[in-house]
Coordinates of C-alpha atoms in Angstrom, one line a residue:
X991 CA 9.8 -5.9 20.2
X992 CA 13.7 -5.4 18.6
X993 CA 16.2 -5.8 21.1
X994 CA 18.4 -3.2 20.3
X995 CA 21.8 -1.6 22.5
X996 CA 21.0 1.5 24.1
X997 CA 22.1 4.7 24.4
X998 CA 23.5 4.2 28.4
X999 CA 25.4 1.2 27.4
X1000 CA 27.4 2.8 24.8
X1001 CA 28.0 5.9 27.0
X1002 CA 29.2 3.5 30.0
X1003 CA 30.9 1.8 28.2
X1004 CA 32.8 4.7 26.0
X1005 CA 33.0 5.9 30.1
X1006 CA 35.1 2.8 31.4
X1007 CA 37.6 2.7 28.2
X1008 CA 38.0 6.3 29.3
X1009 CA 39.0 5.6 33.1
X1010 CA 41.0 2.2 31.8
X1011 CA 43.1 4.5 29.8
X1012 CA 43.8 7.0 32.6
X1013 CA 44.6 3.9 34.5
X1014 CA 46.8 2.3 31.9
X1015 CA 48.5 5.2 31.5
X1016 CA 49.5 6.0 35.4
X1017 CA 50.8 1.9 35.2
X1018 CA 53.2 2.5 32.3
X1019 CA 54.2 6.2 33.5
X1020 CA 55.1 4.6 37.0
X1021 CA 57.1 1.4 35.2
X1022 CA 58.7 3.6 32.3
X1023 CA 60.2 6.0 35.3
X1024 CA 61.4 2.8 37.3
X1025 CA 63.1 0.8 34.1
X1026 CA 64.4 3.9 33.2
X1027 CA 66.2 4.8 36.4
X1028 CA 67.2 1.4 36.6
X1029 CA 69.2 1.4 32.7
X1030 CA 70.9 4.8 34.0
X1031 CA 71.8 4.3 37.8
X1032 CA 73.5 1.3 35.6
X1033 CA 74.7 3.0 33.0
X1034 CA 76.5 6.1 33.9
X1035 CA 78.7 3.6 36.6
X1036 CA 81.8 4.3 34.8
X1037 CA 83.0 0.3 35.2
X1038 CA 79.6 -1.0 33.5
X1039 CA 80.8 -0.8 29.4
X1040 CA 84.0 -3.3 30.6
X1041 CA 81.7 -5.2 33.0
X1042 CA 79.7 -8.4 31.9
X1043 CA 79.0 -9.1 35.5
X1044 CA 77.2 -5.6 36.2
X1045 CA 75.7 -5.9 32.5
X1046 CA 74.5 -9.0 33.5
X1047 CA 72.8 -7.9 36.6
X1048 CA 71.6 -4.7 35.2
X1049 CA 69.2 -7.5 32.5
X1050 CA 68.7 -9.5 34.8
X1051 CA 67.0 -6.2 37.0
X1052 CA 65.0 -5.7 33.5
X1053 CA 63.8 -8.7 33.1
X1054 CA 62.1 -8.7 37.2
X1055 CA 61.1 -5.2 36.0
X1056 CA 59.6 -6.3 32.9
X1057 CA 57.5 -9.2 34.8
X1058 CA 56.0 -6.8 37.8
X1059 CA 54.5 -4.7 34.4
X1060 CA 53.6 -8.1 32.9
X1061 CA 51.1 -9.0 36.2
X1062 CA 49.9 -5.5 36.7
X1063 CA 48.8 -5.7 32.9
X1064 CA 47.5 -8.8 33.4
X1065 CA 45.7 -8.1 36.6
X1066 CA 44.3 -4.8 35.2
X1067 CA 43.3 -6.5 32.3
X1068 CA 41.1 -8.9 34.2
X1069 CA 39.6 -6.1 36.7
X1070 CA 38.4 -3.5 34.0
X1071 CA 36.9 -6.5 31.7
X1072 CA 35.4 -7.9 34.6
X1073 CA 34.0 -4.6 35.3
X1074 CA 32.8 -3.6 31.2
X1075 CA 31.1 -7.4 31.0
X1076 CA 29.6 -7.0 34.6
X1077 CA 28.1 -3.7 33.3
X1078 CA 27.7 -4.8 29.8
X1079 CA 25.2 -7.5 31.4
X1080 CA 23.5 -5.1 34.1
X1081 CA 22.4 -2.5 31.4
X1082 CA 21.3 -5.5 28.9
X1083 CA 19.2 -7.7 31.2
X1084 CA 16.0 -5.9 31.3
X1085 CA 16.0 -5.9 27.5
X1086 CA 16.6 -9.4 27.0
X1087 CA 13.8 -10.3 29.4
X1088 CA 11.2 -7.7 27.9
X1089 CA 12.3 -9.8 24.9
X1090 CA 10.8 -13.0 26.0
X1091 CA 14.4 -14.7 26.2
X1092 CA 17.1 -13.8 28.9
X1093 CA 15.4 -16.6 31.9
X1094 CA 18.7 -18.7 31.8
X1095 CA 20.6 -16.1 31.8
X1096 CA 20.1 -15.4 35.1
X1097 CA 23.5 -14.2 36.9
X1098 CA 27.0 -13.3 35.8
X1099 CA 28.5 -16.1 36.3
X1100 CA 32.6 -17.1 36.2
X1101 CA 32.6 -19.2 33.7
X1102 CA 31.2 -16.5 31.2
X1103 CA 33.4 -14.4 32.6
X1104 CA 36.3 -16.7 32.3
X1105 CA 34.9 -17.2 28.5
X1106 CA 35.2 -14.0 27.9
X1107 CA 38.4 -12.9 29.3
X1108 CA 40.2 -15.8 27.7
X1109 CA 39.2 -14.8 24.2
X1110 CA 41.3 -11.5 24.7
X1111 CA 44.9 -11.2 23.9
X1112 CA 46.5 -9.2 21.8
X1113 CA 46.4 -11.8 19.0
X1114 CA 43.2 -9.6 17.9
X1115 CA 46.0 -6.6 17.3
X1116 CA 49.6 -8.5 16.3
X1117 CA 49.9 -12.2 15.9
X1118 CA 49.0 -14.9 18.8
X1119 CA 51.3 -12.6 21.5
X1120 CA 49.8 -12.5 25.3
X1121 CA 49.1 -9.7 27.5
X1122 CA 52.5 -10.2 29.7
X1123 CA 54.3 -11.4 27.0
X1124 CA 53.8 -7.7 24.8
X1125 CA 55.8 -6.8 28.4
X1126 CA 58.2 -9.3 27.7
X1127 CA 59.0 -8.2 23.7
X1128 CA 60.2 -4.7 25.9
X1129 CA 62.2 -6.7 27.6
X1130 CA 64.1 -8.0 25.1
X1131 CA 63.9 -4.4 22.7
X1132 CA 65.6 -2.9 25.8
X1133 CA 68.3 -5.4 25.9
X1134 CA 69.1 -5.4 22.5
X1135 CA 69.6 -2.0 22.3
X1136 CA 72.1 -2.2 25.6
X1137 CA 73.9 -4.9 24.2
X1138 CA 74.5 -3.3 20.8
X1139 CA 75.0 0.0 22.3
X1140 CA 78.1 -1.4 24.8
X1141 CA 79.1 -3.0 21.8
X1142 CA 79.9 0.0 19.5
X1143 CA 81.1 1.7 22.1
X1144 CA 83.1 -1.0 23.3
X1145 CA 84.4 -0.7 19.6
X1146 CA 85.0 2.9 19.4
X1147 CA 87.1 2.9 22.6
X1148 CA 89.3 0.5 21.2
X1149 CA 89.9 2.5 17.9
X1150 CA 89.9 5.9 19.7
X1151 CA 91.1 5.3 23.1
X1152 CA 88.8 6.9 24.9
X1153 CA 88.5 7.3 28.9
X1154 CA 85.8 5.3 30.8
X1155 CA 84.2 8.7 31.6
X1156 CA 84.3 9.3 27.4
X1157 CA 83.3 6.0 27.2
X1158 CA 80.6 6.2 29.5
X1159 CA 79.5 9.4 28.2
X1160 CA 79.1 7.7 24.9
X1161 CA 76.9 4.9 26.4
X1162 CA 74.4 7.1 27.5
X1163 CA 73.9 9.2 24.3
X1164 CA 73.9 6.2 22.1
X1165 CA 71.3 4.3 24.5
X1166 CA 69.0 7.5 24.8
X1167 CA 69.2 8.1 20.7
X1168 CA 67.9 4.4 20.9
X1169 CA 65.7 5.0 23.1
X1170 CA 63.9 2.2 25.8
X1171 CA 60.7 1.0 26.6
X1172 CA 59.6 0.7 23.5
X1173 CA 57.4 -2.1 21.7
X1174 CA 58.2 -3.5 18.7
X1175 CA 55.8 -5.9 16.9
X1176 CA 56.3 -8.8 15.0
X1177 CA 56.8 -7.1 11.9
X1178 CA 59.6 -5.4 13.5
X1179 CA 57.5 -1.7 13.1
X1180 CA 58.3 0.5 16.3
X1181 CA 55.3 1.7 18.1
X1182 CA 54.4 4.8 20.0
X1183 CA 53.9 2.9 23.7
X1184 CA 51.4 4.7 25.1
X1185 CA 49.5 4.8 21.6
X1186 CA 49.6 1.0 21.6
X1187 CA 48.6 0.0 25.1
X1188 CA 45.9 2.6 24.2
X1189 CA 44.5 0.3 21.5
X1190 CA 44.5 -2.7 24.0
X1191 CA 43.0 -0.5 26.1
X1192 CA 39.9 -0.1 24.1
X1193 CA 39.8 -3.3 22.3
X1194 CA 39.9 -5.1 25.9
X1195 CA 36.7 -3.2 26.6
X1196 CA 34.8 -3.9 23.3
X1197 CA 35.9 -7.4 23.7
X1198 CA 33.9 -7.5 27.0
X1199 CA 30.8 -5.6 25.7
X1200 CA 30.4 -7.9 22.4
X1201 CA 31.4 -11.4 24.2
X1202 CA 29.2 -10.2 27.1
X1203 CA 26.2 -9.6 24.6
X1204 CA 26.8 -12.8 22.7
X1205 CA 26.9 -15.1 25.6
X1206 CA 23.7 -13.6 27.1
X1207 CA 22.0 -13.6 23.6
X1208 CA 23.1 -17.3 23.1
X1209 CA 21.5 -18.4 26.8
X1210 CA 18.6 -16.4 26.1
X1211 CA 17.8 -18.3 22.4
X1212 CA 19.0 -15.6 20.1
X1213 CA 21.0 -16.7 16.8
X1214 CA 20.6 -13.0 14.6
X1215 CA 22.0 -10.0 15.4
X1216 CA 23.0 -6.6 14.1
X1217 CA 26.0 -5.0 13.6
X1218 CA 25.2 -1.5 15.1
X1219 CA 27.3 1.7 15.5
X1220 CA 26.1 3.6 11.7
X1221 CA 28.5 4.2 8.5
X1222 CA 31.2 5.9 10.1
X1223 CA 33.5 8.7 8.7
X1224 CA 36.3 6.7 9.6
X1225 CA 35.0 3.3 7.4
X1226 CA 34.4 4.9 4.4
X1227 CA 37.7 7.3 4.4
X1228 CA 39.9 3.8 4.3
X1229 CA 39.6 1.4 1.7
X1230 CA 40.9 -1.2 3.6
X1231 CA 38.7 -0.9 6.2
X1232 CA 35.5 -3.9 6.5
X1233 CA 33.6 -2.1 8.6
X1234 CA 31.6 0.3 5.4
X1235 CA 30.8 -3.4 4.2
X1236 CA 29.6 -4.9 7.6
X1237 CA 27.4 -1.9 9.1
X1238 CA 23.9 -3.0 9.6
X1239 CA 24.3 -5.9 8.6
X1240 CA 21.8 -8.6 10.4
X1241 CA 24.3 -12.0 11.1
X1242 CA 23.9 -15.4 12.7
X1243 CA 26.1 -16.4 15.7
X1244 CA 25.7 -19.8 14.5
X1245 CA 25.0 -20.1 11.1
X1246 CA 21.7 -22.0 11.8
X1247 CA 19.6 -19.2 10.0
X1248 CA 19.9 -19.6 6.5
X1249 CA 20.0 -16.4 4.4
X1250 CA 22.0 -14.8 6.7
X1251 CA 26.4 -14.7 6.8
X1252 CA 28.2 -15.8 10.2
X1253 CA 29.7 -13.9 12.8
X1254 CA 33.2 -16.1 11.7
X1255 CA 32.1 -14.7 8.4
X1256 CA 32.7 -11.1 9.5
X1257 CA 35.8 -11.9 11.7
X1258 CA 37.3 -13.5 8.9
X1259 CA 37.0 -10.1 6.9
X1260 CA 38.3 -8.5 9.5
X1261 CA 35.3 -6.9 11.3
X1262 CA 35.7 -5.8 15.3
X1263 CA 39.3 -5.0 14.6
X1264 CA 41.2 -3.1 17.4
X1265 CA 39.3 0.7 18.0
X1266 CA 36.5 -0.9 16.1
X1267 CA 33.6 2.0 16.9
X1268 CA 30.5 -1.1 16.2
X1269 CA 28.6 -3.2 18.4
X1270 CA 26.1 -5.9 18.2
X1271 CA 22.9 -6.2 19.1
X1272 CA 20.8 -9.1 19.2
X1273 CA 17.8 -9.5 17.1
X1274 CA 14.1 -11.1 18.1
X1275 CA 11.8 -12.1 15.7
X1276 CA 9.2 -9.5 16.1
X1277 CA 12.4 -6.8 15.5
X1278 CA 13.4 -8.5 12.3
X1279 CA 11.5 -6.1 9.9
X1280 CA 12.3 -2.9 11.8
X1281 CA 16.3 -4.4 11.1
X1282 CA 16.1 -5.4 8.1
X1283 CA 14.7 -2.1 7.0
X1284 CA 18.2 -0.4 8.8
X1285 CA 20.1 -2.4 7.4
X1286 CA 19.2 -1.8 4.0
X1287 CA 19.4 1.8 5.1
X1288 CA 22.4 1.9 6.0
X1289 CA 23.7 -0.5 2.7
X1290 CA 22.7 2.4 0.6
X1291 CA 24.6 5.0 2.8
X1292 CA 27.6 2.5 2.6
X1293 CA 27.3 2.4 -1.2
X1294 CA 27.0 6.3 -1.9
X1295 CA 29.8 6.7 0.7
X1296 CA 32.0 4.1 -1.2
X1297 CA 30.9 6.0 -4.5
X1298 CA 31.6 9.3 -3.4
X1299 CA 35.4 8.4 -2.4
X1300 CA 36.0 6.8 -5.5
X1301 CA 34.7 10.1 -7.2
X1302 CA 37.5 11.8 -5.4
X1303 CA 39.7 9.6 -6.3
X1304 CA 39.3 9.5 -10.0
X1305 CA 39.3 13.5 -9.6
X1306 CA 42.3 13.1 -7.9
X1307 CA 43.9 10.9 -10.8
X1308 CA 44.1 7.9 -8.4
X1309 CA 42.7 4.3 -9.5
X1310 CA 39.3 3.3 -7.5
X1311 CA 39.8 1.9 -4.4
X1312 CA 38.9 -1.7 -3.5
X1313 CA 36.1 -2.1 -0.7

């Protein structure tokens, strides 16, 4: 029989990144209003611009700020992936063992769990950067723009001769046009907050279904598996995106079965990236055919959706794009 993710996986799953965003976004609504309070109770005291000692205490307020959000994003990092793997396993186990494998896989233990949890970060989004320490870039964002912001109007007092109410005034419009609580990546590109912790949000949860899957495959013998999840609209509308090449597509975890490529072989071109909308599903022998036969299925829908976008593109006057 082919061992194949169902329907009530997907849904609980799709349910769970659902009540981890509502979660994630009461935890930075509550921390935005705190840090935010914080910066302007300090702020609009009329002595802070002159004062290095109250500037000094106002970062150093950010910076215990900036840690409480740190744990809480770690903690509910660890909660909700403990909760997608815990169901990821549940919904898969009479599968496996209808398969003939599954037998050693026999609870849900903490070291797959600790496995699991410790191959998410955020290095699958932006460079190697830690949960906490995404918290910790905010931190520093929000001090820059204080610092500069005291500066030049530090500056302009001294050229103008403005009032520490003017002055103050000043502060506050600068640092609001600023703006706080913001995360900037690597690459120095300013992101929407809630839109990034978003993408964690859902990555975290498809980190847990697809490490979940491939430990409980590996215990229970399997090396092949399926990409699953269909040519999506959203694949074939961007070039760039490796998913239109990868859907279907039977792989081996280990490499061990010739004629197929790795897992590391789709990682390496970028498949499961962050919002990814595929799955895997392990493959038995007695399945093989019946994948093999979707996969080529849905090859051919990949090829004429890959065709059909280059038509427009030519029609267009644009040069074809490169899959």
């Amino acid at each position: 029989m082919e061992v194949r993710a169902d329907k009530e996986r997907i849904m609980l799953l799709k349910k769970r990144i659902e009540e981890g965003s509502e979660e994630l976004s009461k935890l930075l609504s509550d921390s935005k209003a705190v840090i935010e309070t914080n910066i302007n109770n300090a702020i609009t005291d009329s002595k802070f611009v002159g004062s290095g000692a109250r500037q000094k205490k106002l970062y150093n307020q950010l910076a215990k700020d900036y840690a409480e959000l740190g744990a809480a994003l770690d903690g509910l990092t660890r909660d909700q992936m403990t909760q997608t793997a815990s169901d990821s396993f549940k919904q898969q186990l009479d599968t496996f063992k209808s398969s003939g494998g599954a037998q050693t896989f026999g609870t849900f233990s903490k070291e797959h769990l600790d496995n699991i949890i410790g191959k998410f970060s955020p290095s699958a989004v932006h460079g190697s950067t830690a949960i906490n320490a995404v918290a910790g870039g905010m931190l520093q964002n929000d001090v820059r723009t204080l610092r500069a912001s005291v500066s030049k109007v530090m500056a302009e007092a001294n050229i103008t001769g403005m009032t520490r109410r003017e002055s103050t005034r000043e502060l506050v419009r600068e640092v609001k046009r600023k703006g706080t609580f913001q995360f900037i990546d690597k690459a120095g590109r300013k992101w929407n907050t809630k839109s990034y912790f978003e993408m964690l949000n859902d990555t975290m949860h498809e980190v847990a279904d697809r490490e979940t899957t491939i430990a409980q495959g590996t215990d229970a013998g399997f090396d092949l598996y399926q990409i699953d999840g269909g040519q999506t609209a959203e694949s074939l509308r961007y070039p760039n995106d490796p998913c239109s090449r990868w859907a279907g597509k039977i792989i081996s975890m280990t490499g061990k079965t010739e004629g197929y490529p790795t897992y590391q072989d789709a990682i390496d071109d970028r498949m499961f990236h962050p919002r990814c909308a595929h799955w895997l599903s392990p493959v038995s022998k007695t399945g093989l055919p019946s994948a093999k036969r979707d996969e080529a299925k849905q090859d051919a829908q990949g090829k004429a959706g890959r065709a059909k976008v280059n038509k427009e593109r030519k029609e267009d006057g644009l040069s074809p794009a490169k899959f």
